[in-house]
Short mmCIF file of C-alpha atoms and ligand atoms in Angstrom, two decimals:
data_model
loop_
_atom_site.label_atom_id
_atom_site.label_comp_id
_atom_site.label_asym_id
_atom_site.label_seq_id
_atom_site.Cartn_x
_atom_site.Cartn_y
_atom_site.Cartn_z
CA UNK A 351 24.97 -6.88 5.47
CA UNK A 352 26.96 -5.67 2.55
CA UNK A 353 24.88 -4.70 -0.44
CA UNK A 354 26.52 -7.09 -2.77
CA UNK A 355 25.18 -6.31 -6.13
CA UNK A 356 23.91 -9.26 -8.06
CA UNK A 357 24.30 -7.31 -11.22
CA UNK A 358 26.37 -10.04 -12.79
CA UNK A 359 23.26 -12.19 -12.70
CA UNK A 360 20.56 -9.67 -13.19
CA UNK A 361 20.61 -6.81 -15.54
CA UNK A 362 18.03 -4.68 -17.19
CA UNK A 363 16.96 -5.02 -20.75
CA UNK A 364 16.73 -8.79 -20.86
CA UNK A 365 13.27 -10.14 -21.33
CA UNK A 366 14.04 -13.38 -19.55
CA UNK A 367 16.61 -14.20 -16.96
CA UNK A 368 17.16 -16.91 -14.47
CA UNK A 369 18.55 -16.80 -10.96
CA UNK A 370 20.14 -19.76 -9.34
CA UNK A 371 20.03 -20.26 -5.58
CA UNK A 372 23.64 -21.44 -5.41
CA UNK A 373 24.85 -18.11 -6.71
CA UNK A 374 23.79 -16.34 -3.56
CA UNK A 375 26.21 -17.98 -1.10
CA UNK A 376 23.40 -19.97 0.37
CA UNK A 377 24.42 -20.55 3.94
CA UNK A 378 21.30 -22.12 5.37
CA UNK A 379 23.10 -25.01 7.10
CA UNK A 380 25.52 -22.89 9.11
CA UNK A 381 22.83 -20.57 10.40
CA UNK A 382 21.58 -21.62 13.81
CA UNK A 383 19.15 -18.74 14.27
CA UNK A 384 15.46 -19.54 14.63
CA UNK A 385 13.94 -19.57 11.18
CA UNK A 386 10.21 -19.07 10.89
CA UNK A 387 8.66 -21.39 8.36
CA UNK A 388 6.23 -18.80 7.02
CA UNK A 389 6.85 -15.08 6.63
CA UNK A 390 4.09 -12.56 5.96
CA UNK A 391 5.32 -9.03 5.23
CA UNK A 392 2.55 -6.46 5.45
CA UNK A 393 3.12 -2.96 4.07
CA UNK A 394 0.56 -0.29 4.89
CA UNK A 395 1.36 2.27 2.21
CA UNK A 396 1.50 5.80 3.61
CA UNK A 397 0.61 4.75 7.17
CA UNK A 398 2.61 7.20 9.28
CA UNK A 399 2.08 7.02 13.06
CA UNK A 400 -0.93 9.38 13.12
CA UNK A 401 -3.09 6.87 11.23
CA UNK A 402 -3.02 4.01 13.75
CA UNK A 403 -3.47 6.58 16.53
CA UNK A 404 -6.46 8.09 14.73
CA UNK A 405 -7.84 4.61 14.16
CA UNK A 406 -7.70 3.97 17.92
CA UNK A 407 -9.91 7.00 18.63
CA UNK A 408 -12.12 6.36 15.60
CA UNK A 409 -12.61 2.81 16.86
CA UNK A 410 -13.14 3.77 20.52
CA UNK A 411 -16.21 2.55 22.38
CA UNK A 412 -17.71 5.80 23.74
CA UNK A 413 -19.51 3.82 26.46
CA UNK A 414 -16.29 3.06 28.36
CA UNK A 415 -14.14 5.59 30.25
CA UNK A 416 -10.78 4.57 28.75
CA UNK A 417 -9.85 4.16 25.11
CA UNK A 418 -9.68 0.54 23.98
CA UNK A 419 -6.42 -0.69 22.51
CA UNK A 420 -6.44 -1.69 18.87
CA UNK A 421 -4.71 -4.62 17.24
CA UNK A 422 -1.96 -2.16 16.24
CA UNK A 423 -1.39 -1.18 19.90
CA UNK A 424 -1.10 -4.85 20.83
CA UNK A 425 1.61 -5.72 18.32
CA UNK A 426 3.75 -2.56 18.15
CA UNK A 427 7.48 -3.33 18.49
CA UNK A 428 9.47 -0.42 17.05
CA UNK A 429 9.90 2.22 14.40
CA UNK A 430 11.78 2.74 11.15
CA UNK A 431 13.32 5.58 9.20
CA UNK A 432 12.38 5.72 5.52
CA UNK A 433 14.73 8.17 3.75
CA UNK A 434 15.75 7.25 0.18
CA UNK A 435 19.22 7.38 -1.40
CA UNK A 436 20.42 10.66 -2.79
CA UNK A 437 19.48 11.17 -6.40
CA UNK A 438 21.74 9.18 -8.63
CA UNK A 439 24.69 11.37 -9.53
CA UNK A 440 22.84 14.45 -8.36
CA UNK A 441 24.40 16.73 -5.80
CA UNK A 442 22.84 20.13 -5.36
CA UNK A 443 24.94 23.12 -4.41
CA UNK A 444 21.90 25.30 -3.85
CA UNK A 445 18.83 25.06 -1.66
CA UNK A 446 15.22 24.96 -2.88
CA UNK A 447 15.13 28.75 -3.31
CA UNK A 448 18.20 28.57 -5.54
CA UNK A 449 20.48 30.21 -2.95
CA UNK A 450 24.00 28.83 -2.89
CA UNK A 451 24.79 26.63 0.10
CA UNK A 452 27.69 27.54 2.39
CA UNK A 453 31.00 26.45 0.94
CA UNK A 454 31.69 22.78 1.49
CA UNK A 455 28.00 21.91 2.05
CA UNK A 456 26.54 19.62 -0.58
CA UNK A 457 22.93 18.71 -0.33
CA UNK A 458 22.40 15.25 -1.70
CA UNK A 459 19.60 13.82 0.37
CA UNK A 460 16.15 15.20 0.76
CA UNK A 461 14.93 12.56 3.22
CA UNK A 462 11.42 12.10 1.82
CA UNK A 463 10.88 8.83 -0.02
CA UNK A 464 8.37 7.62 -2.58
CA UNK A 465 6.83 4.15 -2.48
CA UNK A 466 9.20 2.66 -5.05
CA UNK A 467 12.44 3.58 -3.24
CA UNK A 468 11.03 2.55 0.13
CA UNK A 469 9.54 -0.71 -1.15
CA UNK A 470 12.89 -1.52 -2.78
CA UNK A 471 14.49 -0.84 0.63
CA UNK A 472 12.01 -3.16 2.36
CA UNK A 473 12.29 -5.82 -0.34
CA UNK A 474 15.99 -5.80 -1.22
CA UNK A 475 17.66 -4.00 1.69
CA UNK A 476 19.16 -1.21 -0.43
CA UNK A 477 18.79 2.54 -0.55
CA UNK A 478 17.79 3.72 -3.99
CA UNK A 479 16.33 6.74 -5.77
CA UNK A 480 12.65 7.65 -5.82
CA UNK A 481 10.91 5.79 -8.63
CA UNK A 482 13.29 2.80 -8.76
CA UNK A 483 11.82 -0.70 -8.78
CA UNK A 484 14.20 -3.35 -7.41
CA UNK A 485 17.34 -1.61 -8.68
CA UNK A 486 19.96 0.68 -7.16
CA UNK A 487 21.27 4.10 -8.22
CA UNK A 488 23.57 2.49 -10.76
CA UNK A 489 20.52 0.69 -12.23
CA UNK A 490 21.78 -2.67 -10.96
CA UNK A 491 19.16 -5.21 -9.97
CA UNK A 492 19.18 -6.61 -6.42
CA UNK A 493 17.85 -9.81 -4.93
CA UNK A 494 14.64 -9.40 -2.90
CA UNK A 495 13.37 -11.35 0.09
CA UNK A 496 10.56 -12.78 -2.04
CA UNK A 497 13.06 -13.99 -4.66
CA UNK A 498 15.27 -15.48 -1.95
CA UNK A 499 12.26 -17.26 -0.42
CA UNK A 500 11.48 -18.77 -3.82
CA UNK A 501 15.11 -19.84 -4.28
CA UNK A 502 15.09 -21.81 -1.00
CA UNK A 503 11.94 -23.70 -1.94
CA UNK A 504 9.17 -21.65 -0.34
CA UNK A 505 5.98 -20.74 -2.12
CA UNK A 506 5.53 -17.01 -2.66
CA UNK A 507 2.70 -14.59 -3.21
CA UNK A 508 1.34 -11.06 -3.18
CA UNK A 509 -2.09 -9.82 -2.07
CA UNK A 510 -2.73 -6.09 -2.53
CA UNK A 511 -5.55 -3.59 -3.01
CA UNK A 512 -3.80 -1.57 -5.75
CA UNK A 513 -2.93 -2.91 -9.19
CA UNK A 514 -0.47 -5.76 -8.57
CA UNK A 515 2.16 -3.92 -10.64
CA UNK A 516 2.03 -0.84 -8.38
CA UNK A 517 5.29 0.28 -6.73
CA UNK A 518 5.19 -1.80 -3.55
CA UNK A 519 4.42 -5.28 -4.95
CA UNK A 520 6.49 -4.51 -8.08
CA UNK A 521 9.60 -3.86 -5.99
CA UNK A 522 9.51 -7.44 -4.68
CA UNK A 523 9.28 -9.02 -8.15
CA UNK A 524 10.20 -6.66 -11.01
CA UNK A 525 13.29 -4.66 -12.02
CA UNK A 526 12.66 -1.32 -13.69
CA UNK A 527 14.09 2.17 -13.78
CA UNK A 528 10.66 3.77 -13.47
CA UNK A 529 7.71 2.72 -11.37
CA UNK A 530 5.23 3.97 -13.96
CA UNK A 531 6.28 1.41 -16.61
CA UNK A 532 3.38 -0.83 -15.63
CA UNK A 533 3.31 -2.92 -18.81
CA UNK A 534 7.03 -3.69 -18.61
CA UNK A 535 6.62 -4.52 -14.93
CA UNK A 536 3.74 -6.88 -15.74
CA UNK A 537 5.96 -8.51 -18.40
CA UNK A 538 8.62 -9.03 -15.68
CA UNK A 539 6.09 -11.00 -13.60
CA UNK A 540 5.98 -13.59 -16.37
CA UNK A 541 9.46 -13.32 -17.83
CA UNK A 542 11.78 -13.08 -14.82
CA UNK A 543 12.27 -16.42 -13.14
CA UNK A 544 14.09 -17.91 -10.15
CA UNK A 545 15.64 -21.33 -10.88
CA UNK A 546 13.31 -21.50 -13.89
CA UNK A 547 10.27 -20.92 -11.70
CA UNK A 548 7.82 -18.03 -11.67
CA UNK A 549 8.58 -15.64 -8.82
CA UNK A 550 5.05 -15.49 -7.41
CA UNK A 551 2.74 -18.49 -7.11
CA UNK A 552 -0.19 -16.37 -5.99
CA UNK A 553 -0.95 -12.86 -7.27
CA UNK A 554 -4.14 -11.19 -6.05
CA UNK A 555 -5.17 -7.58 -6.57
CA UNK A 556 -6.10 -5.27 -9.44
CA UNK A 557 -4.58 -4.44 -12.83
CA UNK A 558 -6.34 -6.37 -15.62
CA UNK A 559 -5.41 -3.69 -18.16
CA UNK A 560 -1.68 -4.35 -17.72
CA UNK A 561 -2.06 -8.11 -18.19
CA UNK A 562 -4.62 -8.27 -20.99
CA UNK A 563 -3.24 -5.88 -23.62
CA UNK A 564 -3.31 -5.57 -27.39
CA UNK A 565 0.41 -6.22 -27.68
CA UNK A 566 0.52 -9.07 -25.17
CA UNK A 567 -1.92 -11.20 -23.21
CA UNK A 568 -0.11 -12.21 -20.03
CA UNK A 569 -3.29 -13.69 -18.58
CA UNK A 570 -3.36 -16.26 -21.40
CA UNK A 571 0.38 -16.87 -21.00
CA UNK A 572 -0.02 -17.54 -17.28
CA UNK A 573 -3.01 -19.84 -17.93
CA UNK A 574 -1.02 -21.73 -20.59
CA UNK A 575 1.77 -22.09 -18.02
CA UNK A 576 -0.63 -23.74 -15.55
CA UNK A 577 -2.03 -20.83 -13.52
CA UNK A 578 -5.73 -20.56 -12.75
CA UNK A 579 -7.14 -17.12 -13.55
CA UNK A 580 -10.04 -15.48 -11.74
CA UNK A 581 -11.51 -11.98 -11.90
CA UNK A 582 -14.34 -12.10 -9.34
CA UNK A 583 -14.21 -12.23 -5.56
CA UNK A 584 -16.91 -14.93 -5.64
CA UNK A 585 -14.39 -17.22 -7.39
CA UNK A 586 -11.88 -17.02 -4.51
CA UNK A 587 -13.62 -19.88 -2.71
CA UNK A 588 -13.54 -22.08 -5.83
CA UNK A 589 -9.76 -22.09 -6.31
CA UNK A 590 -7.85 -25.33 -6.68
CA UNK A 591 -5.32 -25.19 -3.85
CA UNK A 592 -2.79 -27.24 -5.84
CA UNK A 593 -2.52 -24.74 -8.67
CA UNK A 594 -0.88 -21.34 -8.93
CA UNK A 595 -3.23 -18.39 -9.26
CA UNK A 596 -3.51 -15.00 -10.93
CA UNK A 597 -6.53 -13.08 -9.62
CA UNK A 598 -7.18 -9.61 -11.03
CA UNK A 599 -10.37 -8.02 -9.72
CA UNK A 600 -10.28 -4.56 -11.29
CA UNK A 601 -9.00 -2.82 -14.37
CA UNK A 602 -6.52 -0.84 -12.25
CA UNK A 603 -6.92 -0.68 -8.43
CA UNK A 604 -9.69 -2.23 -6.32
CA UNK A 605 -12.38 0.22 -5.14
CA UNK A 606 -11.68 1.86 -1.78
CA UNK A 607 -12.86 -0.07 1.28
CA UNK A 608 -15.67 2.44 1.82
CA UNK A 609 -16.87 2.01 -1.76
CA UNK A 610 -16.46 -1.78 -1.86
CA UNK A 611 -19.21 -4.33 -1.38
CA UNK A 612 -16.61 -6.23 0.64
CA UNK A 613 -15.30 -3.76 3.25
CA UNK A 614 -12.72 -6.36 4.29
CA UNK A 615 -11.39 -7.08 0.85
CA UNK A 616 -7.73 -7.11 1.99
CA UNK A 617 -8.48 -9.68 4.68
CA UNK A 618 -10.34 -11.82 2.15
CA UNK A 619 -7.41 -11.70 -0.28
CA UNK A 620 -4.91 -12.41 2.51
CA UNK A 621 -6.86 -15.43 3.77
CA UNK A 622 -7.13 -16.84 0.26
CA UNK A 623 -3.45 -16.26 -0.51
CA UNK A 624 -2.37 -18.06 2.67
CA UNK A 625 -4.67 -21.00 1.95
CA UNK A 626 -3.16 -21.31 -1.52
CA UNK A 627 0.44 -20.95 -0.33
CA UNK A 628 0.54 -23.27 2.68
CA UNK A 629 2.95 -26.19 2.23
CA UNK A 630 5.62 -28.15 4.11
CA UNK A 631 8.48 -25.81 3.14
CA UNK A 632 6.62 -22.67 4.19
CA UNK A 633 5.79 -19.53 2.27
CA UNK A 634 6.57 -15.84 1.86
CA UNK A 635 3.59 -13.55 1.34
CA UNK A 636 3.61 -9.81 0.70
CA UNK A 637 0.36 -8.12 1.74
CA UNK A 638 -0.19 -4.46 0.97
CA UNK A 639 -2.87 -2.15 2.32
CA UNK A 640 -2.18 0.00 -0.72
CA UNK A 641 -4.76 2.71 -0.29
CA UNK A 642 -4.08 4.23 3.14
CA UNK A 643 -1.65 6.26 1.04
CA UNK A 644 -4.35 7.33 -1.41
CA UNK A 645 -6.59 8.51 1.43
CA UNK A 646 -3.57 10.53 2.62
CA UNK A 647 -2.82 11.98 -0.83
CA UNK A 648 -6.47 13.03 -1.13
CA UNK A 649 -6.41 14.47 2.43
CA UNK A 650 -9.53 12.33 2.96
CA UNK A 651 -9.61 11.04 6.53
CA UNK A 652 -12.79 9.00 5.95
CA UNK A 653 -11.07 7.17 3.06
CA UNK A 654 -7.98 6.53 5.21
CA UNK A 655 -10.01 5.22 8.16
CA UNK A 656 -11.89 2.83 5.85
CA UNK A 657 -8.54 1.42 4.72
CA UNK A 658 -7.25 1.24 8.31
CA UNK A 659 -10.36 -0.70 9.27
CA UNK A 660 -9.73 -3.28 6.52
CA UNK A 661 -6.06 -3.47 7.59
CA UNK A 662 -7.01 -3.95 11.24
CA UNK A 663 -9.27 -6.92 10.49
CA UNK A 664 -6.48 -8.33 8.30
CA UNK A 665 -4.06 -8.01 11.24
CA UNK A 666 -6.61 -9.58 13.63
CA UNK A 667 -6.83 -12.52 11.25
CA UNK A 668 -3.03 -12.77 11.00
CA UNK A 669 -2.63 -12.66 14.78
CA UNK A 670 -5.05 -15.55 15.03
CA UNK A 671 -3.22 -17.36 12.22
CA UNK A 672 0.07 -17.09 14.14
CA UNK A 673 -1.65 -18.42 17.25
CA UNK A 674 -2.50 -21.59 15.33
CA UNK A 675 0.73 -21.59 13.29
CA UNK A 676 3.41 -20.41 15.75
CA UNK A 677 6.23 -21.02 13.27
CA UNK A 678 5.02 -17.98 11.33
CA UNK A 679 6.37 -14.41 11.44
CA UNK A 680 4.24 -11.41 10.53
CA UNK A 681 5.87 -7.98 10.14
CA UNK A 682 3.85 -4.85 9.45
CA UNK A 683 5.26 -1.43 8.66
CA UNK A 684 4.64 1.55 6.42
CA UNK A 685 6.83 2.63 3.55
CA UNK A 686 6.46 6.32 4.52
CA UNK A 687 3.92 8.79 5.86
CA UNK A 688 1.41 10.50 3.57
CA UNK A 689 -0.49 13.78 3.85
CA UNK A 690 1.08 15.04 7.07
CA UNK A 691 -2.22 14.17 8.73
CA UNK A 692 -2.70 15.55 12.25
CA UNK A 693 -5.16 14.65 15.00
CA UNK A 694 -6.38 18.13 15.91
CA UNK A 695 -5.85 21.30 13.91
CA UNK A 696 -5.81 25.11 14.06
CA UNK A 697 -5.08 25.27 17.77
CA UNK A 698 -8.24 23.39 18.80
CA UNK A 699 -7.65 20.69 21.41
CA UNK A 700 -10.07 18.07 20.16
CA UNK A 701 -10.61 15.45 17.49
CA UNK A 702 -14.12 14.31 16.67
CA UNK A 703 -13.96 11.10 14.66
CA UNK A 704 -17.64 10.28 15.19
CA UNK A 705 -18.43 12.58 12.24
CA UNK A 706 -16.62 10.06 10.06
CA UNK A 707 -18.71 7.24 11.54
CA UNK A 708 -21.89 9.12 10.66
CA UNK A 709 -21.16 9.29 6.91
CA UNK A 710 -23.63 7.18 4.95
CA UNK A 711 -21.34 7.02 1.91
CA UNK A 712 -17.72 7.88 1.13
CA UNK A 713 -16.97 11.58 0.47
CA UNK A 714 -16.16 10.65 -3.12
CA UNK A 715 -19.52 8.88 -3.59
CA UNK A 716 -21.38 11.79 -1.98
CA UNK A 717 -19.66 14.22 -4.35
CA UNK A 718 -20.67 12.03 -7.29
CA UNK A 719 -24.28 11.88 -6.16
CA UNK A 720 -24.40 15.63 -5.65
CA UNK A 721 -22.99 16.25 -9.11
CA UNK A 722 -25.72 14.05 -10.58
CA UNK A 723 -28.71 15.27 -8.56
CA UNK A 724 -30.15 18.58 -7.48
CA UNK A 725 -28.83 19.62 -4.07
CA UNK A 726 -31.25 19.99 -1.22
CA UNK A 727 -30.03 20.48 2.32
CA UNK A 728 -32.10 17.46 3.31
CA UNK A 729 -30.36 15.30 0.72
CA UNK A 730 -26.92 16.46 1.86
CA UNK A 731 -27.75 15.93 5.51
CA UNK A 732 -28.95 12.41 4.71
CA UNK A 733 -25.72 11.52 2.93
CA UNK A 734 -23.41 13.09 5.52
CA UNK A 735 -25.37 11.81 8.51
CA UNK A 736 -25.15 15.21 10.23
CA UNK A 737 -26.83 18.58 9.72
CA UNK A 738 -24.80 21.14 7.83
CA UNK A 739 -25.07 24.88 8.24
CA UNK A 740 -26.74 27.32 5.87
CA UNK A 741 -23.35 28.77 4.95
CA UNK A 742 -22.14 25.33 3.97
CA UNK A 743 -25.23 24.77 1.79
CA UNK A 744 -24.51 28.13 0.24
CA UNK A 745 -20.94 27.01 -0.52
CA UNK A 746 -22.26 24.08 -2.55
CA UNK A 747 -24.57 26.37 -4.50
CA UNK A 748 -21.71 28.76 -5.20
CA UNK A 749 -19.58 25.86 -6.45
CA UNK A 750 -22.36 24.80 -8.78
CA UNK A 751 -22.69 28.31 -10.24
CA UNK A 752 -18.93 28.73 -10.60
CA UNK A 753 -18.57 25.38 -12.32
CA UNK A 754 -21.49 26.02 -14.66
CA UNK A 755 -19.77 29.21 -15.73
CA UNK A 756 -16.34 27.56 -15.99
CA UNK A 757 -17.75 24.69 -18.07
CA UNK A 758 -19.24 27.20 -20.52
CA UNK A 759 -16.04 29.28 -20.71
CA UNK A 760 -13.80 26.24 -21.12
CA UNK A 761 -16.26 24.56 -23.53
CA UNK A 762 -16.35 21.35 -21.48
CA UNK A 763 -18.64 18.55 -22.63
CA UNK A 764 -21.24 17.18 -20.19
CA UNK A 765 -18.95 14.45 -18.88
CA UNK A 766 -15.94 16.74 -18.39
CA UNK A 767 -18.16 19.27 -16.64
CA UNK A 768 -19.47 16.58 -14.30
CA UNK A 769 -15.95 15.42 -13.44
CA UNK A 770 -14.86 19.00 -12.66
CA UNK A 771 -17.97 19.61 -10.55
CA UNK A 772 -17.50 16.32 -8.67
CA UNK A 773 -13.94 17.29 -7.80
CA UNK A 774 -15.04 20.65 -6.38
CA UNK A 775 -17.79 18.98 -4.36
CA UNK A 776 -15.34 16.35 -3.11
CA UNK A 777 -12.97 19.09 -1.87
CA UNK A 778 -15.87 20.90 -0.17
CA UNK A 779 -17.07 17.74 1.59
CA UNK A 780 -13.57 16.87 2.80
CA UNK A 781 -13.25 20.42 4.08
CA UNK A 782 -16.49 20.12 6.05
CA UNK A 783 -15.32 16.82 7.53
CA UNK A 784 -11.89 18.28 8.43
CA UNK A 785 -13.54 21.23 10.16
CA UNK A 786 -16.03 19.04 12.03
CA UNK A 787 -13.42 16.47 13.10
CA UNK A 788 -10.52 18.95 13.53
CA UNK A 789 -8.30 16.97 11.18
CA UNK A 790 -5.23 18.71 9.80
CA UNK A 791 -3.05 18.12 6.74
CA UNK A 792 0.30 19.59 5.75
CA UNK A 793 0.80 18.00 2.34
CA UNK A 794 -0.84 16.32 -0.63
CA UNK A 795 2.27 14.15 -0.85
CA UNK A 796 4.59 12.17 1.40
CA UNK A 797 6.38 13.38 4.52
CA UNK A 798 9.59 12.15 6.11
CA UNK A 799 8.53 11.15 9.63
CA UNK A 800 9.53 7.69 10.94
CA UNK A 801 6.95 4.94 10.66
CA UNK A 802 5.82 2.35 13.23
CA UNK A 803 6.94 -1.29 13.03
CA UNK A 804 4.76 -4.15 14.23
CA UNK A 805 5.54 -7.85 14.51
CA UNK A 806 3.84 -11.06 15.59
CA UNK A 807 5.21 -14.58 15.97
CA UNK A 808 8.54 -16.33 15.56
CA UNK A 809 11.49 -13.92 15.28
CA UNK A 810 9.47 -10.81 16.12
CA UNK A 811 12.07 -9.65 18.66
CA UNK A 812 14.43 -8.96 15.74
CA UNK A 813 12.33 -5.90 14.98
CA UNK A 814 12.30 -4.33 18.46
CA UNK A 815 13.40 -0.71 18.76
CA UNK A 816 14.56 1.70 16.09
CA UNK A 817 15.76 0.54 12.69
CA UNK A 818 16.22 1.84 9.19
CA UNK A 819 13.91 0.42 6.53
CA UNK A 820 16.74 -1.47 4.76
CA UNK A 821 17.38 -3.37 7.99
CA UNK A 822 13.89 -4.88 7.78
CA UNK A 823 14.92 -6.67 4.57
CA UNK A 824 18.29 -7.60 6.08
CA UNK A 825 16.56 -9.19 9.07
CA UNK A 826 14.14 -11.10 6.85
CA UNK A 827 17.00 -12.40 4.70
CA UNK A 828 18.74 -13.57 7.88
CA UNK A 829 15.57 -15.19 9.22
CA UNK A 830 15.44 -17.11 5.96
CA UNK A 831 19.01 -18.30 6.34
CA UNK A 832 20.79 -15.86 4.05
CA UNK A 833 24.02 -14.49 5.48
ZN1 LIG B 2205 2.03 7.83 -2.03
#
């Protein structure tokens, strides 16, 4: 596919703009390839290959000799590279240490992507710079698979566990130079249209604060335009299936799976979105397991496994959905790897995920409780589900003393002191879990390893083998009749 810029139609700075389907060389008639009626693109943010492997062992039934296969094992079809474009106009003649590169060598690609560049690759089929939302290095906007689906008469939606304006969902709908411009991205959701229609019929996730603001109330604007608005999970079952929906269930992101009342919140949102979107022309739905990445950034394997568990039940549901709706394609991949997580660490040949299973609460919650209450070893053991050593208890007491001193020296108020203490406790708990489980980490950020690709249903064979992430968008465009 050539990356024909649609810059003549789309450019930044306009508050409203309209795309017309006929401008995109619509070639539906001449395309004889099988075209799935419904397409569900699932992005597991940060889910490098170690996470589904870890989930397999975490999920294993210890009563059987062999390890059971997970839903991920059953639907694996290939892998994808994730590198971003070189920085716009930036070519380095020195390496990270500042040393000059050999003559003739110009370093212009650092291979490790962020979620905005990789989501733009998955959505629009273009390489762009880290931080870009739906635009290329020249700041030109590009058509996305969601926009194309809307232009050919499908219903469209997003269901995510982050704020709905976060990098991944934003890249399918918005156009912005910087992923952090959440208010402007939220404005795009209302202002940018395809053939005069809103881009997404269903939007489920978090992010109330970006939609209900002092300077603009997008919630009211969507309601005035005919959308139903909900802000509680209990309202999901009361939705009118003939009306578009904006559902925002948290100020920013949803709570982590471990800290949620509904541990399968992503599956719940996905089921609801599909129910709302189903129609004779089919639909395109973007689902994002947004927080695998955040577990990775925090180097918190319990957090990540909680998210993987929610994703796995979502995929089980989608596999069943395809069984009953065989003209549906589901593709799952990650945008990049996060944390450099390893199964086994420090030369020890074992991984002990059952320590994660034993936790009574998330590491973050345990840290919070400890910062609020007096520590006793009995209390800690109760929360962790396993007995900790005297040295470990001592560590917590040392942290408390150090933080009491630091709070006094830095003149922190009670709340600031509690936040600082909670963070130290959180790090200590994660460290205990890493040591017990033999989990390793190489980074608090992203790493450049290839990611797995999974597919179910009509057209899944298109995704077999190795591919680059931009090819995933190219294949989806083709499966929706765009040449
Ligand atoms: Zn990330």
